[in-house]
XYZ file of C-alpha atoms in Angstrom:
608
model
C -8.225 -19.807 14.190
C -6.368 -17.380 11.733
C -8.543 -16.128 8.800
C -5.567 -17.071 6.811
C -6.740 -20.458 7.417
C -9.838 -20.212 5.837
C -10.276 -20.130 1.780
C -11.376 -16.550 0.229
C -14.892 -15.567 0.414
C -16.599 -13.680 -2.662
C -17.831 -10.367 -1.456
C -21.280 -11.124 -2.798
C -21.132 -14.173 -0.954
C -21.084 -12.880 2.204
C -23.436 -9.855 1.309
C -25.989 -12.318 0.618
C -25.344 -14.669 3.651
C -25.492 -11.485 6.230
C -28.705 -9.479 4.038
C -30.696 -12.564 4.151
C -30.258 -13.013 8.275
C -33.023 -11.848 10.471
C -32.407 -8.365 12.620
C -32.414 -10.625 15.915
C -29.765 -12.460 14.042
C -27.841 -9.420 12.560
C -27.193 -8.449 16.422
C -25.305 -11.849 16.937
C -23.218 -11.910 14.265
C -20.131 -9.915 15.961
C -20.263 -11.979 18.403
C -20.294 -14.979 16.230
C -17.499 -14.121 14.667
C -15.242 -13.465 17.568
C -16.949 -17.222 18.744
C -15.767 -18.719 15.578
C -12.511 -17.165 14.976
C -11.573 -18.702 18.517
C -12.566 -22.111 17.153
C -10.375 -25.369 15.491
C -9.950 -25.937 11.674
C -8.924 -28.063 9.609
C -8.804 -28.823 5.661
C -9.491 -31.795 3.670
C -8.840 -31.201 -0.190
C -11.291 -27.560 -0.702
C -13.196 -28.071 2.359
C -12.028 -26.472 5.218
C -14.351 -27.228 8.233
C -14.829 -24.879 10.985
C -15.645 -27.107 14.668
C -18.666 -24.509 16.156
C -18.936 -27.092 19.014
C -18.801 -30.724 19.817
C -21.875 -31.536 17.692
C -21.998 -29.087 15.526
C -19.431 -27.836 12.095
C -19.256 -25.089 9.588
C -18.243 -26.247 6.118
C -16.468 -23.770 3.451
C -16.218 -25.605 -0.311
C -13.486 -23.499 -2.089
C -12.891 -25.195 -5.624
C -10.207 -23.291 -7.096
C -9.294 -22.112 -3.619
C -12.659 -19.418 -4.065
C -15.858 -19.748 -1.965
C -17.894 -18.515 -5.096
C -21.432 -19.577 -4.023
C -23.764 -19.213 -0.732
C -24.201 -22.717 -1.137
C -20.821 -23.768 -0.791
C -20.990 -22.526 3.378
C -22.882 -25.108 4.775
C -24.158 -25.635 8.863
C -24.660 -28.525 10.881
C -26.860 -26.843 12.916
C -30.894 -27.201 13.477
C -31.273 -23.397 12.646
C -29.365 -23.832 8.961
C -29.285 -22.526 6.705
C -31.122 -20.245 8.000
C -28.913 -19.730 10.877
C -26.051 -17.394 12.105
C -22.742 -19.661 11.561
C -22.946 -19.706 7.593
C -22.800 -15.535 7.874
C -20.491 -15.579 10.395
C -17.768 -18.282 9.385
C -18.141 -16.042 5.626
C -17.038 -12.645 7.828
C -14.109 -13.886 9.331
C -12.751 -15.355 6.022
C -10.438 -13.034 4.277
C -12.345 -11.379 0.820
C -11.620 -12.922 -2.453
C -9.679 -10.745 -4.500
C -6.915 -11.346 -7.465
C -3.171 -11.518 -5.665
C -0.603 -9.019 -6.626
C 1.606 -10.352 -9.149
C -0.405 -13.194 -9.800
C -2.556 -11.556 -13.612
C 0.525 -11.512 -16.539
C -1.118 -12.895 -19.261
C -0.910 -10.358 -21.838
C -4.476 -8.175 -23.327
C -4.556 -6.183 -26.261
C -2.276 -3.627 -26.880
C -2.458 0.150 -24.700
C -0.392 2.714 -24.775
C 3.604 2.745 -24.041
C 4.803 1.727 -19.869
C 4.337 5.198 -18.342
C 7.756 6.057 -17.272
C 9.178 9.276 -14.918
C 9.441 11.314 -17.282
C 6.472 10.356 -19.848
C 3.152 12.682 -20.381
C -0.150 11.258 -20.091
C -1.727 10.503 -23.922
C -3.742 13.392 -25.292
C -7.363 12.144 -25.176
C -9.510 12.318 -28.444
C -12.477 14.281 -28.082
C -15.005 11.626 -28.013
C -13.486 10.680 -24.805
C -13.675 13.822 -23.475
C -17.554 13.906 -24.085
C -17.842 10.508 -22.216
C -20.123 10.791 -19.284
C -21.033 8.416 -16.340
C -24.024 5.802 -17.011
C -27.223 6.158 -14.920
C -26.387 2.886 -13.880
C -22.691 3.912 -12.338
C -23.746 6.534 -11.010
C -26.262 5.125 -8.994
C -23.325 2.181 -7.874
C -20.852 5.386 -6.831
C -23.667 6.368 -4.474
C -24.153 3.165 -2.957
C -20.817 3.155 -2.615
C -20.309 7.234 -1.030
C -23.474 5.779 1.381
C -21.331 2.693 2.501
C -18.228 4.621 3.119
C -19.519 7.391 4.876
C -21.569 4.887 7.175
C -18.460 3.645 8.469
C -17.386 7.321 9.462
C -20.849 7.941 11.282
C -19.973 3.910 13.480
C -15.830 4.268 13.595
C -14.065 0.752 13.908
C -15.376 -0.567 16.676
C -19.014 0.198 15.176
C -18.092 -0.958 11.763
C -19.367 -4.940 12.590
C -19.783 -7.341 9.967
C -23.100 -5.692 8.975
C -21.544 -2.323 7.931
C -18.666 -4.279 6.212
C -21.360 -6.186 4.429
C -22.890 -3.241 2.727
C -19.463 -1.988 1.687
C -18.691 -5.815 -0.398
C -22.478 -5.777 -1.655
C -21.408 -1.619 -3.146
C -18.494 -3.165 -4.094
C -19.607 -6.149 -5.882
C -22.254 -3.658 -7.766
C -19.189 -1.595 -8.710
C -17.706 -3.861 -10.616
C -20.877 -5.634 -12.521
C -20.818 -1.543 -13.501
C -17.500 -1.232 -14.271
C -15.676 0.528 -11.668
C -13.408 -1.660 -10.958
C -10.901 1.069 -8.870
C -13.747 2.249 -6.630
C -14.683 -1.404 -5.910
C -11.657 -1.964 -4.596
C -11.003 0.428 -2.486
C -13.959 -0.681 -0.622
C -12.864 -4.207 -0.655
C -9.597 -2.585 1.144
C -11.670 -0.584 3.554
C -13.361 -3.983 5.047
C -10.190 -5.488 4.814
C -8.836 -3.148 7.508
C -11.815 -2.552 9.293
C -11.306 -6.357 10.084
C -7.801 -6.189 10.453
C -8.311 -2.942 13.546
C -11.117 -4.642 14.766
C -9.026 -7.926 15.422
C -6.184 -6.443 16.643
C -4.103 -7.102 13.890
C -0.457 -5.709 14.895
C 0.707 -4.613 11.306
C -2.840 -2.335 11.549
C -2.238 1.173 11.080
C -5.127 3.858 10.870
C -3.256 5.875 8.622
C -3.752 3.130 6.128
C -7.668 2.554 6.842
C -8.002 6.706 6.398
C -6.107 6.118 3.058
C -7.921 3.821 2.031
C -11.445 5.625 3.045
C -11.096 8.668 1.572
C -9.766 7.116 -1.445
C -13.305 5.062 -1.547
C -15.163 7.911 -1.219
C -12.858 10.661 -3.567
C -13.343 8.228 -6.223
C -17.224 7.560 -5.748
C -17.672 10.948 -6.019
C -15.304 11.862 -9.459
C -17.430 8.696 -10.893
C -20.539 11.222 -10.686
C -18.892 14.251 -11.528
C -15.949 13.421 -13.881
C -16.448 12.900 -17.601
C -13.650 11.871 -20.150
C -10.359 11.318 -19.638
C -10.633 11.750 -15.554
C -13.928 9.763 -15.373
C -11.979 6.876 -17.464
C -9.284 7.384 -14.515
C -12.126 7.048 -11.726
C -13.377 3.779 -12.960
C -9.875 2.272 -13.305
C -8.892 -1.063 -14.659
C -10.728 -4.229 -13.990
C -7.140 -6.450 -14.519
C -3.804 -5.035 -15.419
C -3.222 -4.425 -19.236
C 0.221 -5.926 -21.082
C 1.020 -4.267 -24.076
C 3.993 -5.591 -26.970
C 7.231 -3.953 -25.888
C 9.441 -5.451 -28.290
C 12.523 -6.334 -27.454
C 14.358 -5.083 -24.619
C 17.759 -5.427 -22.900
C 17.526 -6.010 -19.059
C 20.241 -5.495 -16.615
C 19.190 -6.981 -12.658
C 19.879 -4.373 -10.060
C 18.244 -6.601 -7.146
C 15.752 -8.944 -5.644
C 13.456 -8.157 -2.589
C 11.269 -10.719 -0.668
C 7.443 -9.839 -1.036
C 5.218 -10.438 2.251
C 1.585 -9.537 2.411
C -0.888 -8.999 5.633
C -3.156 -11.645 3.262
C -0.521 -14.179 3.974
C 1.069 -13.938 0.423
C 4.666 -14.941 0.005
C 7.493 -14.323 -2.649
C 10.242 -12.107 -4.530
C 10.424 -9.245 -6.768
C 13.018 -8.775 -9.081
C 14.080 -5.231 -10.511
C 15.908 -4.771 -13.771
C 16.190 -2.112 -15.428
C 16.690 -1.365 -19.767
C 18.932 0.397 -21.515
C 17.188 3.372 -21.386
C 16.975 3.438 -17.454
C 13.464 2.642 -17.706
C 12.598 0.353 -14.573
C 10.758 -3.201 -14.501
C 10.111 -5.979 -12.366
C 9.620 -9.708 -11.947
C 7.757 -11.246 -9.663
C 6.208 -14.397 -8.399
C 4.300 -13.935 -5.168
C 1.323 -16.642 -4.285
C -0.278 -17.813 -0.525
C 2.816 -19.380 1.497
C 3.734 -16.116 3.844
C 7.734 -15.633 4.681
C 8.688 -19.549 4.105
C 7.853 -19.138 0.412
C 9.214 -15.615 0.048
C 12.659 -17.138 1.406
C 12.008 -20.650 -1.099
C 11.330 -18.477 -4.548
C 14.696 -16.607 -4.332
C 16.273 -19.403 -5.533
C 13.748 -20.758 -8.286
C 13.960 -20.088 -11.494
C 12.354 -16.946 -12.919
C 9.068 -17.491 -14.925
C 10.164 -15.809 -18.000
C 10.827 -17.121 -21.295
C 13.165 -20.013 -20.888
C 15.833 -18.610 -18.462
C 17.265 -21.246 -16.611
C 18.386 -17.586 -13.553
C 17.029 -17.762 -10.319
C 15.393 -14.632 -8.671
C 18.781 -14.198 -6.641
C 20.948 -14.624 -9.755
C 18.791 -12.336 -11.963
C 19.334 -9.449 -9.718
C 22.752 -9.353 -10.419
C 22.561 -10.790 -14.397
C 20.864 -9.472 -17.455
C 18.563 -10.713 -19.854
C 17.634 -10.433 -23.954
C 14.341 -10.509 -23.942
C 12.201 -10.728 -27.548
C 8.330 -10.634 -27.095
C 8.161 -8.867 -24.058
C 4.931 -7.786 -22.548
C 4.821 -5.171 -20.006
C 2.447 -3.259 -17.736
C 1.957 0.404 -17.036
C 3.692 -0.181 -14.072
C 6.236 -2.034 -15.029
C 5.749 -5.605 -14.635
C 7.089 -7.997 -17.253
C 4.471 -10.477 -18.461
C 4.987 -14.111 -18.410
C 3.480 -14.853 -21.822
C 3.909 -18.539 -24.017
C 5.353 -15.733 -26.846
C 8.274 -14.353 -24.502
C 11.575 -15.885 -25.409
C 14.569 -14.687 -22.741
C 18.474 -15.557 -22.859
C 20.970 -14.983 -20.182
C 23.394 -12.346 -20.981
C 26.089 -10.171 -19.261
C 24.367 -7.600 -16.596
C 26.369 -4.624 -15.088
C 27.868 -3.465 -12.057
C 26.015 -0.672 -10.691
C 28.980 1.834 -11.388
C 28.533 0.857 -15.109
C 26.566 2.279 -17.634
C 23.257 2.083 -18.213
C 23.118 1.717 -14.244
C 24.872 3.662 -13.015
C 23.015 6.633 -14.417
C 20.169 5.980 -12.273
C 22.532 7.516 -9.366
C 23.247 10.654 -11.234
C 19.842 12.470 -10.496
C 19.638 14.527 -7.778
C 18.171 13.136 -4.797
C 15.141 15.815 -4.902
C 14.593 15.174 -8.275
C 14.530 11.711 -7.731
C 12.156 12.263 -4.450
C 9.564 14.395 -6.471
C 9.314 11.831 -8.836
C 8.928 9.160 -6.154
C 6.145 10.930 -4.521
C 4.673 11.617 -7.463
C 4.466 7.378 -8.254
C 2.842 7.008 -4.772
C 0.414 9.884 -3.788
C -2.239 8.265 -2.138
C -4.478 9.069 -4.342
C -2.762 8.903 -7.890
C -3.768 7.490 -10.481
C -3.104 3.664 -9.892
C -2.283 3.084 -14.059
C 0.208 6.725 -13.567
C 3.600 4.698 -13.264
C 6.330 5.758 -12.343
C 8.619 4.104 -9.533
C 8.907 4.851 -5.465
C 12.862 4.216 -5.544
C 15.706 6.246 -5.021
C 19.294 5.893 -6.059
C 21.610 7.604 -3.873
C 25.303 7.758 -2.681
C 25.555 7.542 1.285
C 27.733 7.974 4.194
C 27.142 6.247 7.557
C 26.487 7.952 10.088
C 25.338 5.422 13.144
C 21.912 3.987 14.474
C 18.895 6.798 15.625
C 16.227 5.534 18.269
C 12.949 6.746 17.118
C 10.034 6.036 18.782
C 8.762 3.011 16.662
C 11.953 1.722 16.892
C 15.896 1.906 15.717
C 17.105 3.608 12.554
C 20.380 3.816 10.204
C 20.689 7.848 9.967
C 23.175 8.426 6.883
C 24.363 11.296 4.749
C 23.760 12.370 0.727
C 24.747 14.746 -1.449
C 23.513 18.032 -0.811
C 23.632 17.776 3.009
C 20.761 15.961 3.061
C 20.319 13.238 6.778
C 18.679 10.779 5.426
C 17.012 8.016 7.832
C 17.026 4.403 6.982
C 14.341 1.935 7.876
C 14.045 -2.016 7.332
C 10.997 -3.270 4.853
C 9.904 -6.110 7.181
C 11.219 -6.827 10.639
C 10.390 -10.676 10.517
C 13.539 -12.504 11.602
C 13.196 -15.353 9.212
C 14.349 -12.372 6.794
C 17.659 -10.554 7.006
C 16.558 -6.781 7.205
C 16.924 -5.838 10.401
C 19.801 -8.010 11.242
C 21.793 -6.452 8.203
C 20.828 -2.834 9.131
C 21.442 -3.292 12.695
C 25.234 -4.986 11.612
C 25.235 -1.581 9.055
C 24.870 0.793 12.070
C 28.144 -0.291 13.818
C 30.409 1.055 10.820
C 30.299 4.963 10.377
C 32.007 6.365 7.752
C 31.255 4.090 5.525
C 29.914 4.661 1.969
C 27.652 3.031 0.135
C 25.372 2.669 -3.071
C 22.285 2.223 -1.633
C 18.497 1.462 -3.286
C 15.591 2.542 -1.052
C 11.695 2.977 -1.194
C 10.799 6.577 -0.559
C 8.826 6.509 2.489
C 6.635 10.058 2.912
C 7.409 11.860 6.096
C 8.591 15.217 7.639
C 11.819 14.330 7.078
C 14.098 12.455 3.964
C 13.381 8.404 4.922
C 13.820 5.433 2.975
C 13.265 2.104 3.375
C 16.650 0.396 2.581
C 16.224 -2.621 0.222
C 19.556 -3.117 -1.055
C 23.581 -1.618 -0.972
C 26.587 -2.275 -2.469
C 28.518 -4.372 -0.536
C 30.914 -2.623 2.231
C 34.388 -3.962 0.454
C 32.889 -2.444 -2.824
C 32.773 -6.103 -4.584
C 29.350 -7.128 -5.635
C 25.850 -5.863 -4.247
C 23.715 -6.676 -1.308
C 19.514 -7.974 -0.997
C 19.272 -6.798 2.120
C 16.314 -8.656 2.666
C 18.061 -12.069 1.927
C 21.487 -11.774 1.791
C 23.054 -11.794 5.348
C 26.466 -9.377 6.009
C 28.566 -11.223 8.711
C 30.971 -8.935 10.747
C 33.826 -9.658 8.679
C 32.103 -7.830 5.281
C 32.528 -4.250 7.203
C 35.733 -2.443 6.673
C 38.283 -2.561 9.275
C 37.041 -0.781 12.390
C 40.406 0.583 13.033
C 40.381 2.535 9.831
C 39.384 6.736 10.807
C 35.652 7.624 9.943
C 35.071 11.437 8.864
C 31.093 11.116 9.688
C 29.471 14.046 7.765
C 27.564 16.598 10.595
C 23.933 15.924 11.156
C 21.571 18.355 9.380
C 17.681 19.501 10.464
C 14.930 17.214 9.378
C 13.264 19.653 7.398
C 11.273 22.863 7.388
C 8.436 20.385 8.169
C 9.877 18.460 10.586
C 7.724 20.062 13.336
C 4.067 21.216 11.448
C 1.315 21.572 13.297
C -0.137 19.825 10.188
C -0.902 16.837 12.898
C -3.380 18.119 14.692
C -5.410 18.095 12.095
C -4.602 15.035 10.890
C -5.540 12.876 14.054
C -8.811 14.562 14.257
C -8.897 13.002 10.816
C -7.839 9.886 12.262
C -10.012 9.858 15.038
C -13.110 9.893 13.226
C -12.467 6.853 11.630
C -11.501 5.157 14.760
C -14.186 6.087 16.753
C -16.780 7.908 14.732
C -18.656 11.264 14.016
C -20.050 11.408 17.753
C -16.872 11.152 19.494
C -15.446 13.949 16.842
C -18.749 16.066 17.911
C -17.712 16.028 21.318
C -14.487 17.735 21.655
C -16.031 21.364 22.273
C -13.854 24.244 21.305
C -10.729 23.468 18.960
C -9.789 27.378 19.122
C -6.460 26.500 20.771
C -5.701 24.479 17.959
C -6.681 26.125 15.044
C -4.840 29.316 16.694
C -1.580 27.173 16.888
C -2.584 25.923 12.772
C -2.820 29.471 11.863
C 0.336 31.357 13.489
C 2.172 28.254 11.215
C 1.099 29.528 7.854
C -1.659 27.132 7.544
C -5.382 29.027 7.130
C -7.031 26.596 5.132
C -6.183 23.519 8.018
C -7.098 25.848 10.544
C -10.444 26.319 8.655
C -11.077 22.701 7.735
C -10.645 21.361 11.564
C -13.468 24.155 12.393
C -15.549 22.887 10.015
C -14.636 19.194 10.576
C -15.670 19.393 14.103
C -18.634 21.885 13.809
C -19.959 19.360 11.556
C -19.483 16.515 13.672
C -21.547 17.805 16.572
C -24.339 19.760 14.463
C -28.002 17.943 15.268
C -30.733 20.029 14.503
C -33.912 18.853 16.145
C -37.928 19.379 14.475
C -40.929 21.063 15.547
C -41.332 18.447 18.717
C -37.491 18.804 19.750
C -36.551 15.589 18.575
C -32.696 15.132 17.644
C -32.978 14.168 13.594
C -31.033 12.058 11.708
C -26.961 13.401 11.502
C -25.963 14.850 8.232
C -23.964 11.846 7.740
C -23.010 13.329 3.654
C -22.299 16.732 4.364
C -19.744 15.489 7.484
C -18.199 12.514 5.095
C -17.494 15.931 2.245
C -15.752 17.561 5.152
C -13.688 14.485 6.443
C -12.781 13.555 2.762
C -11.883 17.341 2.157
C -9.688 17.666 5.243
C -8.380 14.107 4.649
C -7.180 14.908 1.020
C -5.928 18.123 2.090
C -3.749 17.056 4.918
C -2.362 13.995 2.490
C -1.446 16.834 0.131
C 0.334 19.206 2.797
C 2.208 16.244 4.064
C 3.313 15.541 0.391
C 4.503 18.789 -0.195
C 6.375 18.992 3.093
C 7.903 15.763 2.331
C 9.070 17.026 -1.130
C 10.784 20.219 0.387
C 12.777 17.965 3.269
C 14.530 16.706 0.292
C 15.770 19.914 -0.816
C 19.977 20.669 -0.362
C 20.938 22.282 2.963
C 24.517 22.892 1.499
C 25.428 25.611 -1.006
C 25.957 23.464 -4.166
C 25.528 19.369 -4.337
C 28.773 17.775 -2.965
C 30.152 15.510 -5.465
C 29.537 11.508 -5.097
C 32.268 9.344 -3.373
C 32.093 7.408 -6.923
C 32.676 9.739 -9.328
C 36.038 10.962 -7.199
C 39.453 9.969 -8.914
């Protein structure tokens, strides 16, 4: 069985199913779960029924595609409801939460679309008097406890038990308003059960994220006040304001698959101003429906343009409704007509490739910190001008290394490497053609060195664009092999490319893999925090000492008995050394981006 089979469960659903079991009970329930999750399925209308045995089933009711109720799990079984199955069958179903994409009805009016280069509004000095209830405060502890309990366990302690506190703190949260810490923790269980299945497309990097973000924003919900507290507690839905009317121009459409088994497309346009927006229309239907959207008609107004078509089109658009981030709203007031779009070496477009790549890269990384602000906006893609340079094997894999202006190697990486979709195929086909140049679109991904993920190039005989991700180049779209290549020379990775910034960060990531005790047990870290220091780094070298000194401290009483771990003064120090390291990496990421060469070489398209 795949959870993906099984309807959403309501995180106080299956707090209350797992609270209410007996302890003898609460021990069995990882094990039921694994049990379960190796059983048959199958759905009739909302009921999807879960075969425990020959004699015995589990029943989910999901109308409206929700289990919203404890009632709605029902058990053959002698024990029930009383018994084990109704707990466990609610743990291995994914958590109910609203799909991306999926909330464009607009709300009352809020300030402008943040754009790159927009200020946050000035807040009015009631706001800034604004204070935490008693009543959110006391839900942001519940929620620090949670999170730091999975640091003491690590994964493969983190059962359904631990993940059930962490959806009942989260389903306080938001009856308190804090909608941003809430889910964080729903995203912390989500991984937890994603590691502890195996799931391939698990990385701990991601659960850490996701962690210290749960636990950085429990505790600004008890210290903040005003305009940061209002940031803390976040939006419960995303907001749509009146923009007006705008004029669109497509610039490309990329297929939209989710671990939750969400399928679809997202369109970028962008106005006359250069400011950027999408479309989307992503639902439950995995790759098959991602491919299947391209070619339906946009829900906007009453444009008659497919995804595909809009990418490479442009749109008048009266009414329009748009989100801090970006996204247009799909409103009954929206009107949209067809119009001319614009090649990308025309104006307004072709502006986006004029700023330099570092500019462009700060500004990226400023969209996607970890831990910004999610309502900041801003955008994660970069515009740049690129020469081919030939495939890289890396270690997770093949790349397309390139050249940009400045000097600046830049490594490209596909967005999904299902073969039902065209990424690799196309960037493997790329690869074969140095010398090449191109107009590329990529998503900034943060690392030692400049790396994008590429998402969409002009085409190689200059007429028309590219979806990398749908779109398929055949051999005969690359320019004549025979033709010479001048490959520009290959250029360091970066001033970062080799930090000793790592070995703090997979202590960091081995505490939430395997918990405070196996942290405590490493003995003496001197070697390492002598190799953190001689690199310029004091403050990592201090944090790991104090990371790991905290993880082993157990002071004993009067009888010599070990007392309870300091599980919130270790969970400060992870957080601490977690944000700090996520900072660093930032940083180091921003200066790879910097110009090797004395002056920025000019771009192939501006040459006569």
């Amino acid at each position: 069985m795949n959870a993906a089979q099984l309807p959403p469960v309501a995180p106080e659903v299956t707090a209350t199913l797992v609270e209410d079991l007996s302890p003898r009970l609460r021990k069995r329930l990882d094990a039921t779960v694994t049990t379960l999750g190796a059983r048959p399925t199958h759905r009739v209308g909302d009921t999807v029924t879960i075969a425990v045995d020959d004699e015995t089933e589990v029943r989910l009711h999901a109308p409206g595609g929700v289990v919203a109720t404890a009632a709605a799990i029902t058990c053959g079984c002698l024990l029930a409801p009383a018994c084990v199955h109704r707990a466990a069958a609610a743990c291995a179903a994914p958590t109910a939460d609203p799909a991306p994409e999926l909330a464009d009805q607009p709300t009352r009016a809020v300030p402008e679309p943040v754009s790159a280069t927009d200020s946050a509004p000035t807040p009015d000095s009631a706001s800034l008097l604004e204070v935490a209830s008693p009543a959110q405060r006391a839900a942001a502890d519940a929620l620090w406890s949670a999170g730091a309990a999975v640091l003491e366990a690590g994964v493969d302690g983190a059962g359904a038990v631990t993940q059930s506190a962490l959806l009942r703190a989260a389903h306080t949260a938001r009856l308190r308003h804090l909608p941003r810490a809430a889910g964080a923790a729903l995203s912390v269980v989500t991984l937890l059960r994603a590691a502890r299945a195996g799931d391939p497309s698990y990385r701990t990097a991601d659960l850490v994220t996701a962690l210290a973000e749960l636990l950085g924003t429990a505790h600004r919900v008890g210290t903040a006040s005003g305009a940061e507290l209002a940031a803390a507690r976040g939006r419960a839905r995303r907001p749509y304001s009146p923009d007006g009317s705008l004029r669109l121009y497509g610039l490309f459409t990329e297929p939209v698959v989710t671990d939750s088994g969400h399928g679809g497309v997202r369109t970028w346009v962008a106005g006359s101003d250069g400011r950027l927006c999408t479309v989307g229309d992503v639902a439950p239907g995995g790759v098959g429906r991602a491919l299947g959207v391209a070619d339906r008609a946009v829900r906007l107004g009453d444009s008659a343009l497919t995804h595909r078509e809009l990418g490479r089109a442009g749109l008048a658009v009266s009414g329009a409704t748009v989100s801090p981030d970006g996204r247009l709203g799909a409103g009954k007031g929206v009107k949209a007509v067809t119009v001319r779009g614009a090649a990308w070496t025309e104006l307004p477009l072709a502006a986006l490739w004029e700023t330099p790549p570092s500019e462009q890269a700060a500004r990226a990384l400023r969209s996607i910190s970890r831990y910004a602000d999610p309502d900041g906006g801003g955008s994660d893609l970069l515009f740049l001008d690129v020469e081919l340079l030939g495939a890289v094997r890396e270690s997770g894999g093949t790349c397309l290394l390139t050249g940009c202006e400045g000097g600046i190697s830049v490594r490209l990486t596909v967005a999904d490497d299902d073969p039902a979709l065209a990424h690799r195929d196309n960037l493997m086909l790329l690869a074969t053609a140095p010398g090449t140049r191109l107009r590329i679109i990529g998503r900034l991904v943060p690392a030692l060195h400049p790396r994008l993920i590429l998402l969409a190039c002009s085409h190689p005989t200059g007429e028309g664009t590219i979806d990398l991700g749908l779109d398929r180049l055949r051999r005969a779209d690359l320019p004549d092999p025979a033709a010479p290549v001048h490959p520009a020379p290959l250029q360091p990775e970066g001033s970062g490319a080799h930090s000793p910034l790592y070995l703090l960060e997979r202590r960091v990531e081995q505490t939430v893999s395997a918990g405070r005790a196996a942290l405590g047990m490493l003995g003496d870290v001197t070697a390492e925090t002598r190799r953190i220091r001689r690199a310029g780094l004091p403050t990592a070298a201090g944090l790991l000492t104090a990371l790991c000194t905290s993880a082993a401290q157990r002071d004993r009483d009067l009888f010599g008995r070990l007392l309870p771990a300091d599980t919130d003064g270790f969970a400060t120090y992870w957080l601490t050394a977690a944000r700090y390291t996520a900072d660093v990496a930032e940083s180091l990421c921003a200066a790879a981006w910097e110009p090797t060469q004395e002056g920025p070489a000019a771009s192939p398209w501006l040459q006569p």
